[in-house]
Every structure is written in structure tokens, then in C-alpha cells.
Amino acid sequence: MPHNKTLPEGLHPDTLAVRIASEKSQYGEHSEALFLTSSFIQPDAATAARRFAMEEDGYTYTRVGNPTVSSLELRLAALEGTEAAIATSTGMAAILLLGMGLLKNGDHVVCSQSVFGSTIRLFAGEFSKWGITTSFVSQTDVAAWQAAIQPNTKLLFAETPTNPLTDICDIQALADVAHNAGALLAVDNCFCSPALQQPKRFGADFIIHSGTKYLDGQGRVMAGAICCDRKYVDDVFLPITRTAGMVLSPFNAWVVLKGMETLGIRMQAQSERSLALATWLEGHPAVKRVYYPGLASHPQHALAMRQQSASGKGQGAAVVSFDVQGDSPEALRRNAFAAIDAVRVCSITTNLGDVKTTISHPASTSHGRLTEDQRQAACIGQGLIRLAVGLEHIEDLRADLALGLDPLQ
Ligand SMILES: *Cc1c(COP(=O)(O)O)cnc(C)c1O
């Protein structure tokens, strides 16, 4: 097949990000085809029987497999450095699939208390209905993870950096805690993406993605995935998605597949702008504190630069949070709202991972369902503002934020 030269071994992830995909069709399309079809014609009844029995490779029905979705899985696994990947309809569906595959009644999970809010609700709420218990521990305190281990602990779940305060956990140290206890480690790698951080290199067993964020990169579709050893995909997760159906639509897979071609340069450019903005914010008189792993003032700066260095150099990723000045919760909230309302370029929205910069007030939006005590414990004050930095010119972003911050001095 002239259109299907196999790629040489050992290519750099930047190359794989634009090259690796399912086989091309007989037409030799250069851009990967979108197979927008729910089922596949079988050559004859006996072949259909073998394929449905999983005795022979071949597509049958998109809930079981689709070439466009396979392209996304191949590309993401190549970037994460795992044997395989399985795509899901959303990032949350990937975490649901992880739990359905690995956990049963009576099992225990240790999870960072700073993970994505829906992840906390999934473990503490939905999984608890099925007799699975979860202990939530400090993101950065390895001894607390160790102390939470029980004889029935099967899974440790972490996310690094966290949203919105960008706390970093030590993946290698958590992998050691998990493996010494006979448990497995899952890391949600949504914020760094494999362009900056490959948790597998530090011993993680499962890497979780919300493809909705940086993998798509332009805020268009929802998608998710688990990257791991092939045996888990084939023997544990595929039988579930095939039955339970939380699969990715081919259209969304195609959009994310094309988005991943520019992932490396986007993550690099967005990290550079983030560092420049964080540095400027740190010197602004209306700003009390900046949270960004790329700043030397970040408590886990050295760890972050070591762990987030898949591109060859440590990078801070593209979420920058900061506290404005203010002497009471009311004043802090008033100042934060004033700073947010003044922007004319940034979008007031809670999504992230887009090339358009977004600005939000976590205490009243993404973390608005927490009680004031829970918010205080999580250090999410009324003066906190989160930026998810995109690709606009840095001078324009600085001027946009200055509109709201300069009058607060
Ligand atoms: C958005 C997000 C998720 C959930 O992904 P969806 O695609 O929205 O379901 C999970 N983890 C993190 C860190 C996220 O930011």
C-alpha cells in the first residue's frame, strides 16, 4: 500500500504529534479522514462473526471501535509514552471508566483533596454508592498519602498542577507509595499535557486526560482518555466501554486529533506568556500573591521544573492565579470583581486550555459550591483570580489586566 509507509522507530514526540495515526484509506488523504459512521460493512457473515467475537481485527460498530478514534488513541499514547490509550466522551467519563475498571465494592482510594471538583464528587458521591471509600489528603504532603493507605487501598489519584492554586505533587514519590502498598497510581495530566509532563516517566500507571482542554486547544469539543499499558485497555477498559458506551464520537476525536498537531508549540508559547504575565503581576502593587509554578517564589518550583520538562526544559504551563489586595472578604471580592469586569480582551469564563485567555473568580464560580470553611481550607479566598493564558500578544494581555488592577493601587 503506497499510502501506508510505516514510520521509523524512535521518532521524537513532536514528529509523532503530527504523523502517527491509523492507516490511510485507499484514497491517500493527507489530512486524516473523519470516519463519521456508526457501523462498518462486513465482507461476509463468517468474518462478521469472528470480528464480533473479537477473534479477528476489524471495525464493526463505533461503540466498539472507529478508525478516527483509533488515530487519536495512537497519537495520545505516543505522546504520553504509554503502550496504549482509550478515548472517552469527556474527561469525567475517563475517570468514571478508571473507577469502573479498577474498583469494586469494599475497595479504598486515596485522592488529593485539591483535584478537579467533579472528580471529588465522583469519588466521594457516586463511587461511595457502590461501597467504594475515598480518603482525601493534602496534595503536597507525601506522608499524609502514606498514612491514608489501608489494606484495601487499590488506587491513588492525583492531579498536578492543581486548579486554581497550581500546587505540585511529586509523582515519583506517590508512585512509590502506591506500589509499595500493592496499589496503582493515576495522574490527571490535563493541565500540563504530555507536551510538558509525562507522568509515566515518574511511575504513574494511568494518565487521565480531559481532551476538552489543551489537547483540543481551541475550546471546541469535549473528549477524554486514559493512557496505560495495553493489557488494561484490552482486558479491563474496552469490555466496559463496549458495554457501557462512554465512547468518544468520531467527529470530536477528529477535532482533537488535529488539535494535537499544534499541542507542543501551543504549550510552549502559552507557558512563555504565562511566565511573563506572572512575573509582571508579582511586581504589581495591587497584587498580594501570585501562584505560578514557573516563578522562583512558588513553593514547589524546583519540583515543577523537574517534572514538567518533557519539552526539554521545565515549563510552568498556562494557568496563573493571583490574590488582589484587600483588607476584608468584602473588599477582596469587590476588588477582584472590579479587576475582572475591567477586561476587554480576556473572556470572563471558567473554561481553560483555549488559545483565548480566560479570567475567572474561583470562589464564586468553579468553587462556589464549597462552604466558606471548605474554601478557606482550600486557600481559595475572595480576592483570588484565575487566568488561563492563551496566545494573545503579551503586551495586550498586560494592558488588559492593568485596566482593572491599576485603579486598585
Ligand atoms: C476539565 C477537567 C476535567 C474534566 O474534563 P471534562 O472533559 O470537562 O469532563 C478533569 N480534570 C481536570 C483537571 C479538568 O480540568
CSV table of C-alpha atoms and ligand atoms in Angstrom, one decimal:
chain,number,residue,atom,x,y,z
A,1,MET,CA,0.0,0.0,0.0
A,2,PRO,CA,1.9,3.1,-1.2
A,3,HIS,CA,-0.1,5.4,1.1
A,4,ASN,CA,0.9,3.5,4.2
A,5,LYS,CA,4.6,3.6,4.7
A,6,THR,CA,5.3,2.7,8.3
A,7,LEU,CA,7.0,5.3,10.4
A,8,PRO,CA,10.6,4.6,11.5
A,9,GLU,CA,11.1,3.7,15.2
A,10,GLY,CA,12.3,6.2,17.7
A,11,LEU,CA,10.7,9.4,16.4
A,12,HIS,CA,10.5,12.4,18.6
A,13,PRO,CA,7.1,13.2,20.2
A,14,ASP,CA,6.9,16.4,18.2
A,15,THR,CA,7.0,14.3,15.0
A,16,LEU,CA,4.6,11.7,16.2
A,17,ALA,CA,2.2,14.5,17.2
A,18,VAL,CA,1.7,15.4,13.5
A,19,ARG,CA,2.4,12.0,11.9
A,20,ILE,CA,1.1,9.0,13.9
A,21,ALA,CA,-2.5,7.9,13.0
A,22,SER,CA,-4.5,4.9,11.7
A,23,GLU,CA,-3.8,3.6,8.2
A,24,LYS,CA,-4.8,5.9,5.4
A,25,SER,CA,-7.7,4.8,3.2
A,26,GLN,CA,-7.2,3.7,-0.4
A,27,TYR,CA,-7.6,7.4,-1.5
A,28,GLY,CA,-4.4,8.5,0.2
A,29,GLU,CA,-5.9,11.5,2.0
A,30,HIS,CA,-3.2,13.7,3.6
A,31,SER,CA,-5.3,15.1,6.4
A,32,GLU,CA,-6.6,12.1,8.5
A,33,ALA,CA,-10.0,11.0,7.4
A,34,LEU,CA,-13.1,11.6,9.6
A,35,PHE,CA,-15.0,8.3,9.7
A,36,LEU,CA,-18.4,9.7,10.6
A,37,THR,CA,-20.2,6.3,10.6
A,38,SER,CA,-21.9,4.3,13.3
A,39,SER,CA,-21.2,0.9,11.7
A,40,PHE,CA,-18.9,-0.8,9.2
A,41,ILE,CA,-19.8,-3.1,6.3
A,42,GLN,CA,-18.6,-6.7,6.8
A,43,PRO,CA,-17.2,-8.7,3.8
A,44,ASP,CA,-19.2,-11.8,4.7
A,45,ALA,CA,-21.1,-13.4,7.6
A,46,ALA,CA,-18.2,-15.5,8.8
A,47,THR,CA,-15.8,-12.5,9.1
A,48,ALA,CA,-18.5,-10.6,10.9
A,49,ALA,CA,-18.9,-13.4,13.4
A,50,ARG,CA,-15.1,-13.5,14.0
A,51,ARG,CA,-14.9,-9.8,14.4
A,52,PHE,CA,-17.8,-9.6,16.8
A,53,ALA,CA,-16.2,-12.4,18.9
A,54,MET,CA,-13.0,-10.3,18.9
A,55,GLU,CA,-11.1,-13.2,17.3
A,56,GLU,CA,-10.1,-11.0,14.3
A,57,ASP,CA,-9.3,-7.3,14.0
A,58,GLY,CA,-11.7,-5.2,12.0
A,59,TYR,CA,-14.2,-2.5,12.7
A,60,THR,CA,-17.9,-3.4,13.3
A,61,TYR,CA,-19.7,-0.7,15.3
A,62,THR,CA,-18.4,2.7,16.5
A,63,ARG,CA,-19.2,1.9,20.2
A,64,VAL,CA,-16.6,-0.9,19.9
A,65,GLY,CA,-14.1,0.9,17.7
A,66,ASN,CA,-13.6,3.6,15.0
A,67,PRO,CA,-10.5,4.4,12.9
A,68,THR,CA,-10.7,8.1,13.7
A,69,VAL,CA,-10.9,7.4,17.4
A,70,SER,CA,-8.1,4.9,17.0
A,71,SER,CA,-5.9,7.6,15.4
A,72,LEU,CA,-6.5,9.8,18.5
A,73,GLU,CA,-5.6,6.9,20.8
A,74,LEU,CA,-2.4,6.1,18.9
A,75,ARG,CA,-1.3,9.7,18.9
A,76,LEU,CA,-2.0,10.4,22.6
A,77,ALA,CA,-0.4,7.1,23.7
A,78,ALA,CA,2.7,8.1,21.6
A,79,LEU,CA,2.9,11.5,23.3
A,80,GLU,CA,2.4,10.1,26.8
A,81,GLY,CA,4.9,7.3,26.2
A,82,THR,CA,2.4,4.6,27.1
A,83,GLU,CA,1.6,1.3,25.3
A,84,ALA,CA,-2.0,2.3,24.6
A,85,ALA,CA,-4.8,4.7,25.2
A,86,ILE,CA,-8.6,4.5,25.3
A,87,ALA,CA,-10.7,7.6,24.4
A,88,THR,CA,-13.9,8.5,26.2
A,89,SER,CA,-16.7,11.1,25.6
A,90,THR,CA,-15.4,13.5,28.3
A,91,GLY,CA,-12.6,13.8,30.9
A,92,MET,CA,-15.1,12.8,33.6
A,93,ALA,CA,-16.1,9.7,31.6
A,94,ALA,CA,-12.4,8.7,31.6
A,95,ILE,CA,-12.3,8.9,35.4
A,96,LEU,CA,-15.6,7.0,35.7
A,97,LEU,CA,-14.1,4.3,33.4
A,98,LEU,CA,-11.0,4.2,35.5
A,99,GLY,CA,-13.1,3.6,38.6
A,100,MET,CA,-15.4,1.1,37.0
A,101,GLY,CA,-12.4,-0.9,35.7
A,102,LEU,CA,-10.2,-0.9,38.8
A,103,LEU,CA,-12.5,-0.7,41.8
A,104,LYS,CA,-15.2,-2.9,43.4
A,105,ASN,CA,-17.3,-2.9,46.5
A,106,GLY,CA,-15.1,-2.7,49.6
A,107,ASP,CA,-12.1,-1.0,47.9
A,108,HIS,CA,-10.5,2.1,49.1
A,109,VAL,CA,-9.0,5.1,47.2
A,110,VAL,CA,-6.6,7.8,48.3
A,111,CYS,CA,-7.1,11.1,46.4
A,112,SER,CA,-5.7,14.6,46.6
A,113,GLN,CA,-8.1,17.0,48.2
A,114,SER,CA,-7.2,19.6,45.5
A,115,VAL,CA,-8.3,17.7,42.4
A,116,PHE,CA,-11.0,18.9,39.9
A,117,GLY,CA,-14.3,19.5,41.8
A,118,SER,CA,-16.3,16.9,39.7
A,119,THR,CA,-13.6,14.3,40.4
A,120,ILE,CA,-14.1,14.8,44.1
A,121,ARG,CA,-17.9,14.5,43.7
A,122,LEU,CA,-17.4,11.4,41.6
A,123,PHE,CA,-15.2,9.6,44.2
A,124,ALA,CA,-17.0,10.9,47.3
A,125,GLY,CA,-20.5,10.7,45.9
A,126,GLU,CA,-21.1,8.3,43.1
A,127,PHE,CA,-18.4,5.7,43.9
A,128,SER,CA,-19.4,5.7,47.6
A,129,LYS,CA,-22.9,4.4,46.5
A,130,TRP,CA,-21.1,1.3,45.2
A,131,GLY,CA,-19.3,0.7,48.5
A,132,ILE,CA,-16.0,2.3,47.5
A,133,THR,CA,-14.5,4.7,50.1
A,134,THR,CA,-12.1,7.5,49.4
A,135,SER,CA,-9.7,9.4,51.8
A,136,PHE,CA,-8.8,12.9,50.6
A,137,VAL,CA,-5.4,14.1,51.6
A,138,SER,CA,-3.0,17.1,51.1
A,139,GLN,CA,-1.7,17.5,47.6
A,140,THR,CA,1.9,18.1,48.7
A,141,ASP,CA,2.3,16.0,51.9
A,142,VAL,CA,3.6,12.6,50.8
A,143,ALA,CA,3.5,11.4,54.5
A,144,ALA,CA,-0.3,12.1,54.5
A,145,TRP,CA,-0.7,9.9,51.4
A,146,GLN,CA,1.3,7.1,53.1
A,147,ALA,CA,-0.7,7.4,56.3
A,148,ALA,CA,-4.0,7.1,54.5
A,149,ILE,CA,-3.1,3.7,53.0
A,150,GLN,CA,-5.3,0.9,54.2
A,151,PRO,CA,-5.1,-2.9,53.4
A,152,ASN,CA,-7.9,-2.5,50.9
A,153,THR,CA,-6.4,0.6,49.1
A,154,LYS,CA,-6.4,-0.1,45.3
A,155,LEU,CA,-5.8,3.3,43.8
A,156,LEU,CA,-4.1,6.6,44.4
A,157,PHE,CA,-5.4,9.6,42.3
A,158,ALA,CA,-3.6,12.9,41.8
A,159,GLU,CA,-3.7,15.9,39.6
A,160,THR,CA,-0.7,18.2,39.1
A,161,PRO,CA,-0.6,21.2,39.0
A,162,THR,CA,-3.9,21.8,40.8
A,163,ASN,CA,-6.6,24.2,39.8
A,164,PRO,CA,-6.5,27.1,40.6
A,165,LEU,CA,-3.5,27.3,43.1
A,166,THR,CA,-1.1,25.3,41.0
A,167,ASP,CA,0.2,23.1,43.8
A,168,ILE,CA,2.5,20.4,42.6
A,169,CYS,CA,2.7,16.8,43.8
A,170,ASP,CA,5.7,14.6,43.5
A,171,ILE,CA,4.6,11.9,41.0
A,172,GLN,CA,7.6,9.6,41.7
A,173,ALA,CA,7.0,9.7,45.4
A,174,LEU,CA,3.3,8.9,45.1
A,175,ALA,CA,4.1,6.1,42.6
A,176,ASP,CA,6.4,4.6,45.3
A,177,VAL,CA,3.7,4.9,48.0
A,178,ALA,CA,1.2,3.3,45.7
A,179,HIS,CA,3.4,0.4,44.5
A,180,ASN,CA,4.7,-0.4,48.0
A,181,ALA,CA,1.1,-0.8,49.0
A,182,GLY,CA,0.2,-3.0,46.1
A,183,ALA,CA,-1.9,-0.2,44.7
A,184,LEU,CA,-1.9,1.7,41.4
A,185,LEU,CA,-1.3,5.5,40.7
A,186,ALA,CA,-3.5,7.5,38.3
A,187,VAL,CA,-2.5,11.1,37.4
A,188,ASP,CA,-4.8,13.6,35.8
A,189,ASN,CA,-2.4,15.3,33.3
A,190,CYS,CA,-4.9,17.8,31.9
A,191,PHE,CA,-3.0,21.0,33.0
A,192,CYS,CA,0.4,20.2,31.6
A,193,SER,CA,-0.5,17.8,28.8
A,194,PRO,CA,2.2,15.3,27.6
A,195,ALA,CA,4.0,18.3,25.8
A,196,LEU,CA,5.2,19.3,29.3
A,197,GLN,CA,4.8,16.4,31.6
A,198,GLN,CA,4.8,12.6,31.0
A,199,PRO,CA,3.6,11.0,34.3
A,200,LYS,CA,4.6,7.5,33.0
A,201,ARG,CA,8.3,8.5,33.3
A,202,PHE,CA,7.8,9.0,37.0
A,203,GLY,CA,6.0,5.7,37.6
A,204,ALA,CA,2.3,6.6,37.1
A,205,ASP,CA,0.2,3.6,35.9
A,206,PHE,CA,-2.7,5.6,34.4
A,207,ILE,CA,-2.7,9.0,32.9
A,208,ILE,CA,-6.1,10.7,32.6
A,209,HIS,CA,-7.0,13.4,30.1
A,210,SER,CA,-9.7,15.8,29.5
A,211,GLY,CA,-9.2,16.3,25.8
A,212,THR,CA,-11.6,19.2,26.2
A,213,LYS,CA,-8.7,21.4,27.4
A,214,TYR,CA,-5.2,21.7,25.9
A,215,LEU,CA,-5.4,18.6,23.5
A,216,ASP,CA,-8.2,20.3,21.5
A,217,GLY,CA,-6.7,23.6,22.4
A,218,GLN,CA,-9.4,25.8,20.9
A,219,GLY,CA,-12.4,25.2,23.2
A,220,ARG,CA,-14.5,23.4,20.6
A,221,VAL,CA,-15.4,19.8,21.7
A,222,MET,CA,-15.4,17.6,24.7
A,223,ALA,CA,-13.2,14.5,24.9
A,224,GLY,CA,-11.3,12.3,27.4
A,225,ALA,CA,-8.9,9.4,27.6
A,226,ILE,CA,-6.9,7.0,29.8
A,227,CYS,CA,-3.3,6.2,28.8
A,228,CYS,CA,-1.8,3.0,30.2
A,229,ASP,CA,-0.5,-0.5,29.4
A,230,ARG,CA,-2.2,-2.3,26.6
A,231,LYS,CA,-3.4,-5.1,28.8
A,232,TYR,CA,-5.6,-2.7,30.8
A,233,VAL,CA,-7.1,-1.3,27.6
A,234,ASP,CA,-7.8,-4.7,26.1
A,235,ASP,CA,-8.8,-6.7,29.2
A,236,VAL,CA,-10.3,-4.1,31.5
A,237,PHE,CA,-11.4,-0.8,29.9
A,238,LEU,CA,-12.6,-1.9,26.3
A,239,PRO,CA,-15.0,-4.5,27.6
A,240,ILE,CA,-16.6,-1.7,29.7
A,241,THR,CA,-16.8,1.0,27.1
A,242,ARG,CA,-18.1,-1.6,24.6
A,243,THR,CA,-20.9,-2.4,27.1
A,244,ALA,CA,-21.5,0.9,28.9
A,245,GLY,CA,-20.9,3.2,25.9
A,246,MET,CA,-19.0,6.2,27.2
A,247,VAL,CA,-17.1,6.3,23.9
A,248,LEU,CA,-15.8,9.4,22.0
A,249,SER,CA,-17.6,10.5,18.9
A,250,PRO,CA,-15.5,10.3,15.7
A,251,PHE,CA,-16.2,13.9,15.0
A,252,ASN,CA,-14.8,15.0,18.4
A,253,ALA,CA,-11.9,12.6,18.0
A,254,TRP,CA,-11.0,14.2,14.7
A,255,VAL,CA,-11.1,17.7,16.1
A,256,VAL,CA,-8.8,16.8,19.0
A,257,LEU,CA,-6.5,14.7,16.7
A,258,LYS,CA,-5.9,17.9,14.6
A,259,GLY,CA,-5.6,20.0,17.7
A,260,MET,CA,-2.8,17.7,19.0
A,261,GLU,CA,-0.7,18.6,15.9
A,262,THR,CA,0.0,22.0,17.4
A,263,LEU,CA,0.0,21.0,21.1
A,264,GLY,CA,3.8,21.3,21.6
A,265,ILE,CA,4.1,24.8,20.2
A,266,ARG,CA,0.9,26.0,21.9
A,267,MET,CA,2.0,24.7,25.4
A,268,GLN,CA,5.4,26.3,24.9
A,269,ALA,CA,4.0,29.7,23.7
A,270,GLN,CA,1.3,29.8,26.4
A,271,SER,CA,3.8,28.9,29.1
A,272,GLU,CA,6.1,31.7,28.0
A,273,ARG,CA,3.2,34.2,28.1
A,274,SER,CA,2.2,32.9,31.4
A,275,LEU,CA,5.6,33.3,32.9
A,276,ALA,CA,5.8,36.9,31.6
A,277,LEU,CA,2.4,37.7,33.0
A,278,ALA,CA,3.1,36.1,36.3
A,279,THR,CA,6.4,38.0,36.7
A,280,TRP,CA,4.6,41.3,35.9
A,281,LEU,CA,1.7,40.5,38.3
A,282,GLU,CA,4.2,39.7,41.1
A,283,GLY,CA,5.6,43.2,40.8
A,284,HIS,CA,2.2,44.9,40.6
A,285,PRO,CA,1.2,46.9,43.8
A,286,ALA,CA,-2.4,45.8,43.7
A,287,VAL,CA,-1.4,42.1,43.7
A,288,LYS,CA,-0.8,40.4,47.0
A,289,ARG,CA,0.4,37.0,45.8
A,290,VAL,CA,0.9,35.1,42.5
A,291,TYR,CA,0.6,31.3,42.2
A,292,TYR,CA,2.5,30.0,39.2
A,293,PRO,CA,5.0,27.0,39.1
A,294,GLY,CA,7.3,28.8,36.8
A,295,LEU,CA,8.1,31.5,39.4
A,296,ALA,CA,11.0,31.0,41.8
A,297,SER,CA,8.7,32.1,44.6
A,298,HIS,CA,6.4,29.0,44.0
A,299,PRO,CA,6.8,26.6,47.0
A,300,GLN,CA,7.4,23.6,44.6
A,301,HIS,CA,9.2,25.5,41.9
A,302,ALA,CA,12.2,23.1,41.7
A,303,LEU,CA,10.0,20.0,41.6
A,304,ALA,CA,7.8,21.6,39.0
A,305,MET,CA,10.7,22.4,36.7
A,306,ARG,CA,12.0,18.8,37.0
A,307,GLN,CA,8.6,17.2,36.5
A,308,GLN,CA,7.3,19.5,33.8
A,309,SER,CA,10.3,19.2,31.5
A,310,ALA,CA,9.1,16.8,28.7
A,311,SER,CA,9.9,19.6,26.2
A,312,GLY,CA,13.5,19.6,27.3
A,313,LYS,CA,13.1,22.5,29.7
A,314,GLY,CA,10.9,23.0,32.8
A,315,GLN,CA,7.8,25.0,32.0
A,316,GLY,CA,5.1,26.3,34.2
A,317,ALA,CA,2.1,25.6,32.0
A,318,ALA,CA,-0.6,28.2,31.3
A,319,VAL,CA,-2.7,28.7,34.5
A,320,VAL,CA,-1.7,31.7,36.6
A,321,SER,CA,-3.7,32.6,39.7
A,322,PHE,CA,-3.2,35.7,41.9
A,323,ASP,CA,-4.7,37.4,45.0
A,324,VAL,CA,-5.6,41.0,44.8
A,325,GLN,CA,-5.1,43.3,47.8
A,326,GLY,CA,-7.9,44.0,50.2
A,327,ASP,CA,-8.5,44.1,54.0
A,328,SER,CA,-11.7,42.1,54.4
A,329,PRO,CA,-13.5,39.4,52.4
A,330,GLU,CA,-15.9,42.0,51.1
A,331,ALA,CA,-13.1,44.3,49.9
A,332,LEU,CA,-11.3,41.4,48.4
A,333,ARG,CA,-14.3,40.3,46.5
A,334,ARG,CA,-15.1,43.9,45.4
A,335,ASN,CA,-11.5,44.4,44.1
A,336,ALA,CA,-11.4,41.0,42.4
A,337,PHE,CA,-14.8,41.7,40.6
A,338,ALA,CA,-13.6,45.2,39.6
A,339,ALA,CA,-10.4,43.7,38.1
A,340,ILE,CA,-12.3,41.1,36.2
A,341,ASP,CA,-15.0,43.4,35.0
A,342,ALA,CA,-12.5,45.9,33.5
A,343,VAL,CA,-11.0,43.4,31.0
A,344,ARG,CA,-11.9,44.0,27.3
A,345,VAL,CA,-9.7,41.3,25.7
A,346,CYS,CA,-9.8,38.3,28.1
A,347,SER,CA,-13.0,36.3,28.3
A,348,ILE,CA,-14.9,36.0,31.6
A,349,THR,CA,-15.5,32.2,31.6
A,350,THR,CA,-14.2,29.3,33.6
A,351,ASN,CA,-13.0,27.1,30.7
A,352,LEU,CA,-9.3,26.6,30.2
A,353,GLY,CA,-7.0,25.1,27.6
A,354,ASP,CA,-8.1,27.6,24.9
A,355,VAL,CA,-5.9,29.9,22.8
A,356,LYS,CA,-8.1,32.7,24.1
A,357,THR,CA,-7.2,33.9,27.6
A,358,THR,CA,-9.9,33.4,30.2
A,359,ILE,CA,-10.3,35.1,33.5
A,360,SER,CA,-12.4,33.8,36.4
A,361,HIS,CA,-13.2,34.3,40.2
A,362,PRO,CA,-12.9,30.7,41.6
A,363,ALA,CA,-14.6,31.5,44.9
A,364,SER,CA,-17.9,32.4,43.2
A,365,THR,CA,-17.8,30.1,40.2
A,366,SER,CA,-15.8,26.8,39.9
A,367,HIS,CA,-15.5,26.6,43.8
A,368,GLY,CA,-18.8,28.4,44.5
A,369,ARG,CA,-20.5,25.2,45.8
A,370,LEU,CA,-18.0,24.8,48.7
A,371,THR,CA,-18.9,26.2,52.1
A,372,GLU,CA,-16.8,29.2,53.3
A,373,ASP,CA,-14.9,26.9,55.7
A,374,GLN,CA,-14.1,24.4,52.9
A,375,ARG,CA,-13.0,27.3,50.7
A,376,GLN,CA,-10.7,28.7,53.4
A,377,ALA,CA,-9.2,25.2,53.9
A,378,ALA,CA,-8.5,25.1,50.2
A,379,CYS,CA,-7.0,28.6,50.4
A,380,ILE,CA,-9.4,29.9,47.7
A,381,GLY,CA,-10.0,33.4,49.0
A,382,GLN,CA,-12.5,36.1,47.8
A,383,GLY,CA,-9.5,38.0,46.3
A,384,LEU,CA,-8.3,35.1,44.1
A,385,ILE,CA,-8.4,35.5,40.3
A,386,ARG,CA,-7.5,32.7,37.9
A,387,LEU,CA,-6.1,33.3,34.4
A,388,ALA,CA,-5.9,30.5,31.8
A,389,VAL,CA,-3.4,32.2,29.5
A,390,GLY,CA,-3.9,31.9,25.7
A,391,LEU,CA,-2.0,33.1,22.7
A,392,GLU,CA,-2.8,36.8,22.6
A,393,HIS,CA,0.2,39.2,22.5
A,394,ILE,CA,1.7,39.6,25.9
A,395,GLU,CA,1.5,43.5,25.8
A,396,ASP,CA,-2.2,43.3,25.1
A,397,LEU,CA,-2.8,40.9,28.0
A,398,ARG,CA,-0.8,43.1,30.4
A,399,ALA,CA,-2.6,46.2,29.3
A,400,ASP,CA,-5.9,44.4,29.6
A,401,LEU,CA,-5.2,43.4,33.2
A,402,ALA,CA,-3.8,46.8,34.1
A,403,LEU,CA,-7.2,48.3,33.2
A,404,GLY,CA,-8.6,46.7,36.4
A,405,LEU,CA,-5.5,46.5,38.6
A,406,ASP,CA,-4.0,50.0,38.2
A,407,PRO,CA,-7.1,51.7,39.8
A,408,LEU,CA,-6.9,49.4,42.9
A,409,GLN,CA,-3.5,50.7,44.0
B,1,LIG,C1,-12.0,19.8,32.9
B,1,LIG,C2,-11.2,18.8,33.7
B,1,LIG,C3,-11.7,17.5,33.9
B,1,LIG,C4,-13.0,17.0,33.3
B,1,LIG,O1,-13.0,17.0,31.9
B,1,LIG,P1,-14.3,17.2,31.0
B,1,LIG,O2,-13.8,16.9,29.7
B,1,LIG,O3,-14.8,18.5,31.3
B,1,LIG,O4,-15.2,16.1,31.5
B,1,LIG,C5,-10.9,16.7,34.7
B,1,LIG,N1,-9.8,17.1,35.2
B,1,LIG,C6,-9.3,18.3,35.1
B,1,LIG,C7,-8.1,18.7,35.8
B,1,LIG,C8,-10.0,19.2,34.3
B,1,LIG,O5,-9.6,20.5,34.2
